[in-house]
Coordinates of C-alpha atoms and ligand atoms in Angstrom, one line a residue:
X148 CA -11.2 -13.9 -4.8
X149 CA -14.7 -14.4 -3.7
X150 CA -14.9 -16.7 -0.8
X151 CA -18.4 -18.5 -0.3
X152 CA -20.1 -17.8 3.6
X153 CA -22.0 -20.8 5.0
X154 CA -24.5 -20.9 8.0
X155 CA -24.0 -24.4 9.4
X156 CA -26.4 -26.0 12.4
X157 CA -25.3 -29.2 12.6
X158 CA -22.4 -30.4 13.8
X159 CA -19.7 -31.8 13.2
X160 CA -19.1 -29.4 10.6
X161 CA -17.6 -31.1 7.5
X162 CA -14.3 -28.1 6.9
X163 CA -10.7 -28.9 6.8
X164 CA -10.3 -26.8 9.9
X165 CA -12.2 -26.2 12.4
X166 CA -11.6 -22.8 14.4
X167 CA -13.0 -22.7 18.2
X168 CA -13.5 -18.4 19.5
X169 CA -12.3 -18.9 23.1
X170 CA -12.0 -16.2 25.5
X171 CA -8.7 -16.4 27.9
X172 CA -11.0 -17.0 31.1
X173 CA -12.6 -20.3 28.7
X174 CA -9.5 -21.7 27.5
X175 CA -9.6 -24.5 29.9
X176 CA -13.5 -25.7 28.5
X177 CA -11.7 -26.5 25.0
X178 CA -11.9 -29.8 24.0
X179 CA -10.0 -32.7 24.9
X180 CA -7.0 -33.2 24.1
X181 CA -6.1 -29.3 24.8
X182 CA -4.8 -29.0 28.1
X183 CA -3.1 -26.4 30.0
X184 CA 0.3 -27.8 29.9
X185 CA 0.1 -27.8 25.8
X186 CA -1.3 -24.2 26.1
X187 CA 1.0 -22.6 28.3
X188 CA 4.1 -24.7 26.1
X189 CA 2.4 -22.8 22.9
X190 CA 1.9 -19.7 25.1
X191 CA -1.8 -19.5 24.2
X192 CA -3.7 -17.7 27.0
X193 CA -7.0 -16.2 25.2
X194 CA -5.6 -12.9 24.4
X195 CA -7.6 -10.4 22.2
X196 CA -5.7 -11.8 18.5
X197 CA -3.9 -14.7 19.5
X198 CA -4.1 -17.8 17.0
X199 CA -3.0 -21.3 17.7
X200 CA -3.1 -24.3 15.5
X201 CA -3.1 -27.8 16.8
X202 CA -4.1 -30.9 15.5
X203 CA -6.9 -33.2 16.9
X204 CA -8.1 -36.7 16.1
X205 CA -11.0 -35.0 14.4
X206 CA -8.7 -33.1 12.2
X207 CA -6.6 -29.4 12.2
X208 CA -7.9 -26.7 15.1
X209 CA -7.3 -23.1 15.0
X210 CA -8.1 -21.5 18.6
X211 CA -8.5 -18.0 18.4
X212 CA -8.1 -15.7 21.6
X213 CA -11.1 -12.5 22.1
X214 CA -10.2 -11.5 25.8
X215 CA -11.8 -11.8 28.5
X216 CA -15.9 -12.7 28.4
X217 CA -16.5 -9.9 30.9
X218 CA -14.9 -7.5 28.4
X219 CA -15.7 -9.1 25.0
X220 CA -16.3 -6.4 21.9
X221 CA -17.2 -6.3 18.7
X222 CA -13.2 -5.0 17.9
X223 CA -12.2 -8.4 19.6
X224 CA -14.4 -10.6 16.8
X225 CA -12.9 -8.6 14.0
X226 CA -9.7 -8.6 15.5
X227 CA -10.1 -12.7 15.2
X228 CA -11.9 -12.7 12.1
X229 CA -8.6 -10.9 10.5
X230 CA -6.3 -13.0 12.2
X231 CA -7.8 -16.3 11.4
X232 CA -7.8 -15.2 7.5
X233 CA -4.5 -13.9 7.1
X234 CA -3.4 -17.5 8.6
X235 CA -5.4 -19.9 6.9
X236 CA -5.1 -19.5 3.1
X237 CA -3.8 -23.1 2.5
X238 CA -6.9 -24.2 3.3
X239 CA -10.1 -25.0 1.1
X240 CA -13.2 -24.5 3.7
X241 CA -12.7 -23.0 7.5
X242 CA -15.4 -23.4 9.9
X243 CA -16.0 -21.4 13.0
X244 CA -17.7 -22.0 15.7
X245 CA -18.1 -19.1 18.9
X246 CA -19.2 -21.7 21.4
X247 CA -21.8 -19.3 22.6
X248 CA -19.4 -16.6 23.9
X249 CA -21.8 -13.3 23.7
X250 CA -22.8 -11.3 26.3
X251 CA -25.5 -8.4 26.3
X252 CA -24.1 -5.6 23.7
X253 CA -22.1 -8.7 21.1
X254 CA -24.7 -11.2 20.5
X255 CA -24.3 -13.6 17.8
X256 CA -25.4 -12.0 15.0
X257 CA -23.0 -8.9 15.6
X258 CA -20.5 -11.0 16.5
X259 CA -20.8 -12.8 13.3
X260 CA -21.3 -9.3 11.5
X261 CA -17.8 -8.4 13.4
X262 CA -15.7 -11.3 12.9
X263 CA -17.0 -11.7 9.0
X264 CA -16.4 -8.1 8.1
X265 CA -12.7 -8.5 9.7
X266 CA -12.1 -11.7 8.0
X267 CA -13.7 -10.6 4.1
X268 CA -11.3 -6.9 4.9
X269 CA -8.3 -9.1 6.2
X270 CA -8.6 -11.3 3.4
X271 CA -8.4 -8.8 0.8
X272 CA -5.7 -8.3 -1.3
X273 CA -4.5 -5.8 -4.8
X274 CA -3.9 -8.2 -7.6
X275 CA -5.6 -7.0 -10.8
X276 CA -2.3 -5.5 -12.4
X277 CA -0.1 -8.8 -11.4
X278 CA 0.3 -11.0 -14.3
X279 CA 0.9 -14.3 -12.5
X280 CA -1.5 -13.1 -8.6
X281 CA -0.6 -15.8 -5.8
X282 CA -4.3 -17.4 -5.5
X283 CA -5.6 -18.3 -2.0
X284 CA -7.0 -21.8 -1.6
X285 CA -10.2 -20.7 0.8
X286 CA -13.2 -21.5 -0.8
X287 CA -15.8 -22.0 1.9
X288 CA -16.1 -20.1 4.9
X289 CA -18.8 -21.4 7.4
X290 CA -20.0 -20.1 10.8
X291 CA -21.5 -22.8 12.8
X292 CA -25.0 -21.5 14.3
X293 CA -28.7 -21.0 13.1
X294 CA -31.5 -18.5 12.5
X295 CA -32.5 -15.3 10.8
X296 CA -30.8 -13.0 12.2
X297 CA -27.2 -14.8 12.1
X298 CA -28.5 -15.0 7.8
X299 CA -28.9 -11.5 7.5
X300 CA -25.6 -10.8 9.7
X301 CA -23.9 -12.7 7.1
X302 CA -24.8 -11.0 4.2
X303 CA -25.1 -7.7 5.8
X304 CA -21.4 -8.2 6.2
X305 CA -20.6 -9.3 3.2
X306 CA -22.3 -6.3 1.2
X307 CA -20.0 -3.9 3.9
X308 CA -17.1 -5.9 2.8
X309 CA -17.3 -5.8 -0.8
X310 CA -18.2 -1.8 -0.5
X311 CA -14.9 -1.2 1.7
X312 CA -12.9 -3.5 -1.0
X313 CA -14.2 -1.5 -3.7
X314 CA -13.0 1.4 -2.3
X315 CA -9.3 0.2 -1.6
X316 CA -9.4 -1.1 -5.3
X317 CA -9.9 2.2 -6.3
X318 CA -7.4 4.0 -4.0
X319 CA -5.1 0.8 -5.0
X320 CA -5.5 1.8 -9.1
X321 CA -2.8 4.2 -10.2
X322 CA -3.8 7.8 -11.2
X323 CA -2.9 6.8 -14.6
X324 CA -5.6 3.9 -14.7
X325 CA -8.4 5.6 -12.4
X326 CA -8.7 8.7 -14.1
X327 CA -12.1 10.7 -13.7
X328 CA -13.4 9.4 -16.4
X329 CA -12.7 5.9 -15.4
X330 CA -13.8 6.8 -11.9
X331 CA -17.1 7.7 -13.1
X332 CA -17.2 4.8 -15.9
X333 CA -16.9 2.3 -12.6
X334 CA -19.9 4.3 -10.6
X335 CA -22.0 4.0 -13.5
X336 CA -21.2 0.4 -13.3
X337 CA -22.0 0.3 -9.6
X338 CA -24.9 2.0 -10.0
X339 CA -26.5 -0.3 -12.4
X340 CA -25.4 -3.3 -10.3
X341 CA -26.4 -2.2 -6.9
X342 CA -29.7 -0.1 -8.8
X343 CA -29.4 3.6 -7.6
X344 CA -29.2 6.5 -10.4
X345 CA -26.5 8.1 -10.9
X346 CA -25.8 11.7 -13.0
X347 CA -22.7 12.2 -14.5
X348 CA -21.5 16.1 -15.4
X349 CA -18.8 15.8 -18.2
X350 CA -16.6 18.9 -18.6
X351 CA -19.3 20.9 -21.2
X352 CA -21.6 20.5 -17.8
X353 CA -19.3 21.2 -15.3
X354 CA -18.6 24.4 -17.3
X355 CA -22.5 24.9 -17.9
X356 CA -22.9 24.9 -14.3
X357 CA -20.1 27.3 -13.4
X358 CA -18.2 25.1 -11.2
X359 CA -15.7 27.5 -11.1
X360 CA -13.2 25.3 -8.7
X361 CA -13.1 22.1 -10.6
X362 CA -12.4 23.5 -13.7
X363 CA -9.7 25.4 -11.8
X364 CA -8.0 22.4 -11.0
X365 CA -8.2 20.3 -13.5
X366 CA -6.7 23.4 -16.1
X367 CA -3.1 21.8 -15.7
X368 CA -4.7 18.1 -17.0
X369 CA -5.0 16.6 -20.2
X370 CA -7.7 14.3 -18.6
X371 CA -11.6 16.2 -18.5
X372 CA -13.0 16.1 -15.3
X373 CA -16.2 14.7 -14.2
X374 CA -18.8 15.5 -11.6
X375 CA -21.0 12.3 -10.9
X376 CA -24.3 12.3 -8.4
X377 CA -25.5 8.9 -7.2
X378 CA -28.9 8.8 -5.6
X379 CA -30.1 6.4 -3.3
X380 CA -34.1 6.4 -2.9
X381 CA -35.4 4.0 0.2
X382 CA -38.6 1.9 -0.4
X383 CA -40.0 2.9 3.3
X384 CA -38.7 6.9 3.3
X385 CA -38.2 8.2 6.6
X386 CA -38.4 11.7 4.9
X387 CA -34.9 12.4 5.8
X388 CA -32.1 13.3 3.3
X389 CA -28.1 13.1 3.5
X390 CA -25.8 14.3 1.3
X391 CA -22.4 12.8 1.3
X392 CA -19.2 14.4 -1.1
X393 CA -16.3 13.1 -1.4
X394 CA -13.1 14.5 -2.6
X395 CA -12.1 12.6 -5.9
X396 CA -8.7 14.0 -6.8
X397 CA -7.4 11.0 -9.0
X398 CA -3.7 12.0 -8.7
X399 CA -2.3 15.0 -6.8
X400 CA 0.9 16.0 -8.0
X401 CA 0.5 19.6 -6.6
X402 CA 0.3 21.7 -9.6
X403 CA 2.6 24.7 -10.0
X404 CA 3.1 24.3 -6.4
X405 CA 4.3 20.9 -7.0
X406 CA 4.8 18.0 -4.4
X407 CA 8.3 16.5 -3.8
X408 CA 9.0 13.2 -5.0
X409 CA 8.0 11.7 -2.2
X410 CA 5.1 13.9 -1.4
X411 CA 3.3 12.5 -4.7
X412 CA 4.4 8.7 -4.4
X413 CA 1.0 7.9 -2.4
X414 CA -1.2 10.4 -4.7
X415 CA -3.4 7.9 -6.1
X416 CA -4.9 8.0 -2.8
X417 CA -6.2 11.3 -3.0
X418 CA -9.9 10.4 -3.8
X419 CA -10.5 8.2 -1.3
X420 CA -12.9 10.1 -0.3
X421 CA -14.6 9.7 -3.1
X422 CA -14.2 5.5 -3.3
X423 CA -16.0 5.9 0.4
X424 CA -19.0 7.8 -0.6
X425 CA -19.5 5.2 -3.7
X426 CA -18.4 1.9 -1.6
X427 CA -20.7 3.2 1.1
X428 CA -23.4 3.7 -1.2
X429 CA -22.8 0.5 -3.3
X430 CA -24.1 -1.1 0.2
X431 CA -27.4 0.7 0.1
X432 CA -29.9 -1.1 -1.6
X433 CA -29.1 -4.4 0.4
X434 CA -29.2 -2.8 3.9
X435 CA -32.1 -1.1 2.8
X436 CA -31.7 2.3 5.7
X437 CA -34.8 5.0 5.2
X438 CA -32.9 7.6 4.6
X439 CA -32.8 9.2 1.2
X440 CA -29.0 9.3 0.2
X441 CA -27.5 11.5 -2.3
X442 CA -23.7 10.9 -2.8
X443 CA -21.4 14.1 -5.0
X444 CA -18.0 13.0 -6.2
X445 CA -16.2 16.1 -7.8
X446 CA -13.7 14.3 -10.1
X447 CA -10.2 15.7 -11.7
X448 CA -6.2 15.4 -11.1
X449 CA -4.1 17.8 -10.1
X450 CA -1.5 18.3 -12.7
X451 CA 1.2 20.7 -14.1
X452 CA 0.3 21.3 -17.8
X453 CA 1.0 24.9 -19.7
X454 CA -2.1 26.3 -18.7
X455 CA -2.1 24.7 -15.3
X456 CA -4.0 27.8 -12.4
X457 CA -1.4 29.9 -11.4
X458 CA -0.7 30.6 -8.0
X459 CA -2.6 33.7 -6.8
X460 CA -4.9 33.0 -10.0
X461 CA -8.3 33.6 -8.8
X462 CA -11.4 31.4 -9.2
X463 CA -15.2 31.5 -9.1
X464 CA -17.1 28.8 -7.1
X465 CA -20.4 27.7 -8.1
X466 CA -22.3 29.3 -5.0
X467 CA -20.6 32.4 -6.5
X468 CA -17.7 32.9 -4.2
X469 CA -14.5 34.2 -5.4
X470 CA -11.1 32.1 -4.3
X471 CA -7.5 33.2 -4.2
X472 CA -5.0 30.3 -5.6
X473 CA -1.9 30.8 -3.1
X474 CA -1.0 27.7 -3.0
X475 CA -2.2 24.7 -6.0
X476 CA -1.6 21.7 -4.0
X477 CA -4.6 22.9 -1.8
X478 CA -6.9 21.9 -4.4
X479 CA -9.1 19.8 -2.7
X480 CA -11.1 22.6 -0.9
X481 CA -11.7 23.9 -4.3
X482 CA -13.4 20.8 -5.8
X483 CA -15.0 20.2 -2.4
X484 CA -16.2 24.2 -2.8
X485 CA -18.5 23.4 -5.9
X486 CA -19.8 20.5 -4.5
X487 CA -20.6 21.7 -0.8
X488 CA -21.9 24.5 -2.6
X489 CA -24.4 21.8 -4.8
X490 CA -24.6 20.1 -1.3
X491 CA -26.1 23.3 0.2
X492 CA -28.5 24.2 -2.4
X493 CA -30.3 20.5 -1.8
X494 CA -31.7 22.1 1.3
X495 CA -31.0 18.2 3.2
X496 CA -31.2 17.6 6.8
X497 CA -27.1 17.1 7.0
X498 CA -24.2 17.4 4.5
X499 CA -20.6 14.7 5.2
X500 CA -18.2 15.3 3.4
X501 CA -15.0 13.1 3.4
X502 CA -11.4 14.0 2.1
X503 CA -7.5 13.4 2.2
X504 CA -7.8 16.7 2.7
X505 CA -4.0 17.9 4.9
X506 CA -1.2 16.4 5.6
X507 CA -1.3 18.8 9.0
X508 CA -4.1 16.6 10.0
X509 CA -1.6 13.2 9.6
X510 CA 1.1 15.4 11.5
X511 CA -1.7 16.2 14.5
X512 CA -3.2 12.6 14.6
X513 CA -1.4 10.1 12.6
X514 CA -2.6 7.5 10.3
X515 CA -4.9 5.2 12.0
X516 CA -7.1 8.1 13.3
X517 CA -9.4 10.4 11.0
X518 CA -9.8 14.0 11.9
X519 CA -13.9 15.8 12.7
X520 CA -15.1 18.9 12.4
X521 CA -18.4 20.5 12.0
X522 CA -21.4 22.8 13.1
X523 CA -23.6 20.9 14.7
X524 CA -22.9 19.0 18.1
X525 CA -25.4 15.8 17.4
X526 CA -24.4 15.5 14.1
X527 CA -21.1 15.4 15.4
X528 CA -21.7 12.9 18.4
X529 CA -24.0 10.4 15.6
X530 CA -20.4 10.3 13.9
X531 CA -18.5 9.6 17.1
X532 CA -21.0 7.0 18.0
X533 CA -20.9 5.1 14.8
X534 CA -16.7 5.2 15.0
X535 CA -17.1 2.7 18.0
X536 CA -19.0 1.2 16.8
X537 CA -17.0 0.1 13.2
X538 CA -13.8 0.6 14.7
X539 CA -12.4 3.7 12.4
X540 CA -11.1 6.3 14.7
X541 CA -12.1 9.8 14.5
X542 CA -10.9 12.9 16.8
X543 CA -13.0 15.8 16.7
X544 CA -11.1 19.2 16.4
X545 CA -11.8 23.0 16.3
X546 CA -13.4 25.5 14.1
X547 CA -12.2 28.4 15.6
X548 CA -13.8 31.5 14.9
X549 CA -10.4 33.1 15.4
X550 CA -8.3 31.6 12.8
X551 CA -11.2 32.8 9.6
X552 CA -9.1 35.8 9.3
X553 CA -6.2 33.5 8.1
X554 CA -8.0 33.2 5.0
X555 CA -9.0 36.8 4.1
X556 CA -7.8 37.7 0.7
X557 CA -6.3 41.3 -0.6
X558 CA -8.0 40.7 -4.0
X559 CA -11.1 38.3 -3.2
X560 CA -13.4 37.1 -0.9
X561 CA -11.1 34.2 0.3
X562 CA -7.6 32.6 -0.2
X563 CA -7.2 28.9 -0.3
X564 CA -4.6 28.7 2.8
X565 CA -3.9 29.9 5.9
X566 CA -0.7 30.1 8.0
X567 CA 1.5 27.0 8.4
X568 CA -0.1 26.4 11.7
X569 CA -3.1 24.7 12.2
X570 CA -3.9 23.5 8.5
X571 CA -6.3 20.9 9.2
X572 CA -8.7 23.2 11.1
X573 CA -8.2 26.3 8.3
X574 CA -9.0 23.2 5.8
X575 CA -11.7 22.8 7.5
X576 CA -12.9 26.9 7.8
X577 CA -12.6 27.1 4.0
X578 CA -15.1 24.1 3.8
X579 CA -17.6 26.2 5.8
X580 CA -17.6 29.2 3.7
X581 CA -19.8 26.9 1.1
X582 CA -21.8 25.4 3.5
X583 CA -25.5 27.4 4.3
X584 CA -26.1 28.1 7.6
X585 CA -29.3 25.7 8.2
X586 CA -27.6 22.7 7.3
X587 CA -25.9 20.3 9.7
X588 CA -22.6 19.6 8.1
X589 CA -19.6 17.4 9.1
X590 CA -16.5 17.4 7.8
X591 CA -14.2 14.1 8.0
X592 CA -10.4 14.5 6.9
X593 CA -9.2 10.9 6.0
X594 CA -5.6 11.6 4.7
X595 CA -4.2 9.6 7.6
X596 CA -6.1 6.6 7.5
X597 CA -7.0 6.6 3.7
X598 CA -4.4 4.8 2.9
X599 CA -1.3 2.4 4.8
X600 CA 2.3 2.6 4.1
X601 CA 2.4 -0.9 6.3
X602 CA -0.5 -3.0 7.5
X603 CA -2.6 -1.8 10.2
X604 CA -6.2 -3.6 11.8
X605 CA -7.8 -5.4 9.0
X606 CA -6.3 -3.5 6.3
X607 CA -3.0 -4.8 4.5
X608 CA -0.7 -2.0 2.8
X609 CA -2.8 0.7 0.6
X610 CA -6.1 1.3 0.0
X611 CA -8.3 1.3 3.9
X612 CA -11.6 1.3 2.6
X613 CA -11.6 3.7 5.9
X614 CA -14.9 5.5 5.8
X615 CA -17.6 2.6 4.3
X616 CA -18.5 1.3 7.4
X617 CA -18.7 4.9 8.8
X618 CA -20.8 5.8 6.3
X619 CA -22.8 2.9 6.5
X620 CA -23.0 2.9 10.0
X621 CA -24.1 6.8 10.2
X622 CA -27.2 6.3 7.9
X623 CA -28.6 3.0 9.2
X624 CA -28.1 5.1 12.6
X625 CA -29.8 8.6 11.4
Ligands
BES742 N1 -3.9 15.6 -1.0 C1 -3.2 16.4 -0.1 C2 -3.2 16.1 1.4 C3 -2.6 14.7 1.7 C4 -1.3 14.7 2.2 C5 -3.4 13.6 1.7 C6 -0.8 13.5 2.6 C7 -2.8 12.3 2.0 C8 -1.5 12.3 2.5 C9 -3.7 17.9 -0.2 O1 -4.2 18.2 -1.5 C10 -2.6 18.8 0.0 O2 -1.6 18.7 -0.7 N2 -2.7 19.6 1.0 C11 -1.7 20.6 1.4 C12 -2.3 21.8 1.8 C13 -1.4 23.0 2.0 C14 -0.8 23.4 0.7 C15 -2.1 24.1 2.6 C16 -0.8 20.0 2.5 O3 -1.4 19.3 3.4 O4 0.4 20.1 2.5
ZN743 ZN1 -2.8 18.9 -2.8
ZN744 ZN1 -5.0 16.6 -2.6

């Protein structure tokens, strides 16, 4: 579905419905014909995500609710953007117009950034493996206003969009489709379209390279792994580099410490980290940021084959470490170890790495909210600030020096898991056993919001995209 994004100055705007923003302290400066009796019948009072349709002698009207102006926020505009596309798929062309409700920190071209990015991510739907997919009517989507800035909005918001849909496509593709080969078949593809380089590892490389935790893993698969390395280079460099991995475990079924049935059903998820750092990245050559960006996706599943690692099976990272396997189905660390480890060697100003890394962290902070940690405080706070910024919650949490010892091994240097308690932040500890000491790192652990068992915010069931914008949002920011 690609749905066409007009800028439109003059009005009356020729669309089959016309939708009118009004905050709830506005509602009674809407046109004729909507009065407050009809309102308060329809119980329409401006609320942040309230819709109403009405008809008018000029034709259909959609009014959609942000709040109150004192108040307004870029959340509200999504919020509407969402609401208005999930509601209006029976039509061909939707205009709106936001009657010049803005105020100093949402002008119009953020609002218009805000309300297309939740309408293109509410819009979105998961239908390449239907045979017959229900087809939306919407062809034409035009916001009524004017200038260079409102033009760039739009398409700034439509490259975010299609990087956050590509990453819920992928999450969205079963393990058996996406496998890391196909995974790194679709960021070659990317890269050519969207014009970064990319460097694939196959498994002789990976090998080569002694990435001693991938290989680990992906001993129990018949699929080869893959190790892929996208660069982004910036026209106008501001000198400063960033290195984003992301965890690209195509399907986790545990291992020899296998998942229950119900533990694996949502599996495919498991390198949505991975779909972040390459939707993010997909976006980069349109926004143009001048940071260099260098994105490391460490590609396998997490099967049970005959010569799958056994547990307390010990395995060599590539920055030489030695790990002890107690537990398989903590084999995200161990693909994030080689590539932290690549990360490190780069010498950049600050390593992020994304990953459905615990289910602890889901337990501490549910699924709408992403759990932070890391080593250095304005890294740390650039993150936080981005998060309001796009909307996609992050907590930040511990790394504390006491609970290391949790991961002291009797036969190597480290073991892969701690006690039962605390599993996010030991994740996290692991992490930083890879990571050198001069570089800034951040760790974000997505397994919550990665992926909805029921529709949450702009995201339907699935694949969130959760992370693009973040991503996006942190490097234009840097
Ligand atoms: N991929 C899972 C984490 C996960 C769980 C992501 C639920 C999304 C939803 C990860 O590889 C895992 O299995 N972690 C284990 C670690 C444990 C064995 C220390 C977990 O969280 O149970
Ligand atoms: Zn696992
Ligand atoms: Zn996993």
């Amino acid at each position: 579905m690609t749905i066409e994004i007009k800028l439109v100055t003059k009005k009356p705007v020729k669309t089959q419905l016309h939708a009118l923003v009004t905050p709830s302290d506005k509602i009674l400066d809407l046109p004729a014909g909507i009065n407050k009796e009809f309102l308060e019948s329809r119980g329409f009072d401006g609320e942040a995500g309230q819709i109403l349709f009405t008809q008018l002698p000029e034709g259909p009207i959609a009014l959609l609710g942000v709040g109150e102006s004192e108040n307004l926020e870029h959340r509200n505009y999504r919020q509407a953007g969402t609401k208005l596309l999930r509601e209006v798929k029976n039509f061909r062309s939707v205009s709106v117009d936001f009657g010049g409700h803005f105020n100093k920190e949402v002008d119009q071209p953020s609002a218009t950034q805000a309300f297309l990015e939740g309408a293109l991510l509410g819009a979105y739907e998961f239908t390449q493996l239907k045979s017959k997919p229900k087809k939306s009517s919407l062809k034409t989507l035009a916001i009524v206003g004017s200038g260079q800035k409102v033009k760039k909005a739009i398409s700034r918001a439509e490259s975010i969009a299609l990087g956050v849909n590509l990453a819920r496509d992928m999450v969205n593709l079963p393990g058996g489709d996406l496998t890391p080969i196909a995974f790194s078949r679709k960021a070659t593809a990317i890269a050519k379209e969207k014009k970064l380089s990319i460097k694939i590892l196959d498994a002789a490389a990976i090998k080569k390279a002694k990435m001693g935790g991938i290989l680990g893993v992906n001993r129990g698969s018949t699929q080869q792994p893959r190790f892929v390395q996208l660069s982004y280079k910036p026209q106008k460099p501001s000198g400063k580099h960033l290195v984003l991995v992301g965890k690209g475990v195509t399907f986790d079924a545990g291992g020899l410490s296998i998942k229950t049935a119900q533990g694996m059903s949502t599996m495919k998820c498991d390198m949505g980290g991975a779909a972040a750092v390459l939707g993010a990245m997909s976006t980069l050559n349109e926004l143009a940021p001048s940071v260099r960006v260098t994105g490391l996706m460490p590609l396998t599943d997490n099967m049970l084959g005959g010569d799958a690692t056994r547990p307390g099976d010990v395995l060599r990272i590539k920055n030489g470490k030695t790990v002890e396997v107690l537990n398989t189905d903590a084999e995200g660390r161990l693909i994030l170890a080689d590539a932290l480890s690549v990360a490190s060697a780069m010498k950049a100003d600050a390593i992020i790495d994304l990953a459905t890394l615990t289910g602890a962290c889901m337990v501490a902070l549910g699924n709408q909210y992403a759990g932070l940690m890391g080593t250095d405080s304005d890294l740390i706070e650039a993150i936080e600030n981005s998060s309001k910024e796009t909307g996609e919650e992050v907590w930040h949490l511990p790394l504390p020096k006491a609970y290391r010892s949790q991961l002291d091994s009797d036969v190597a240097d480290v073991k892969n898991i701690g006690t039962n308690w605390g599993g996010a932040l030991t994740a996290g500890l692991f992490l930083k056993e890879f990571i050198s000491e001069e570089t800034p790192w951040a760790h974000i652990d997505i397994a919550g919001p990665a992926f909805a068992d029921s529709p949450w915010g702009e995201h339907p069931k699935g694949g969130t995209g959760f992370g693009v914008r973040l991503l996006v949002n942190v490097i234009e920011n840097l």
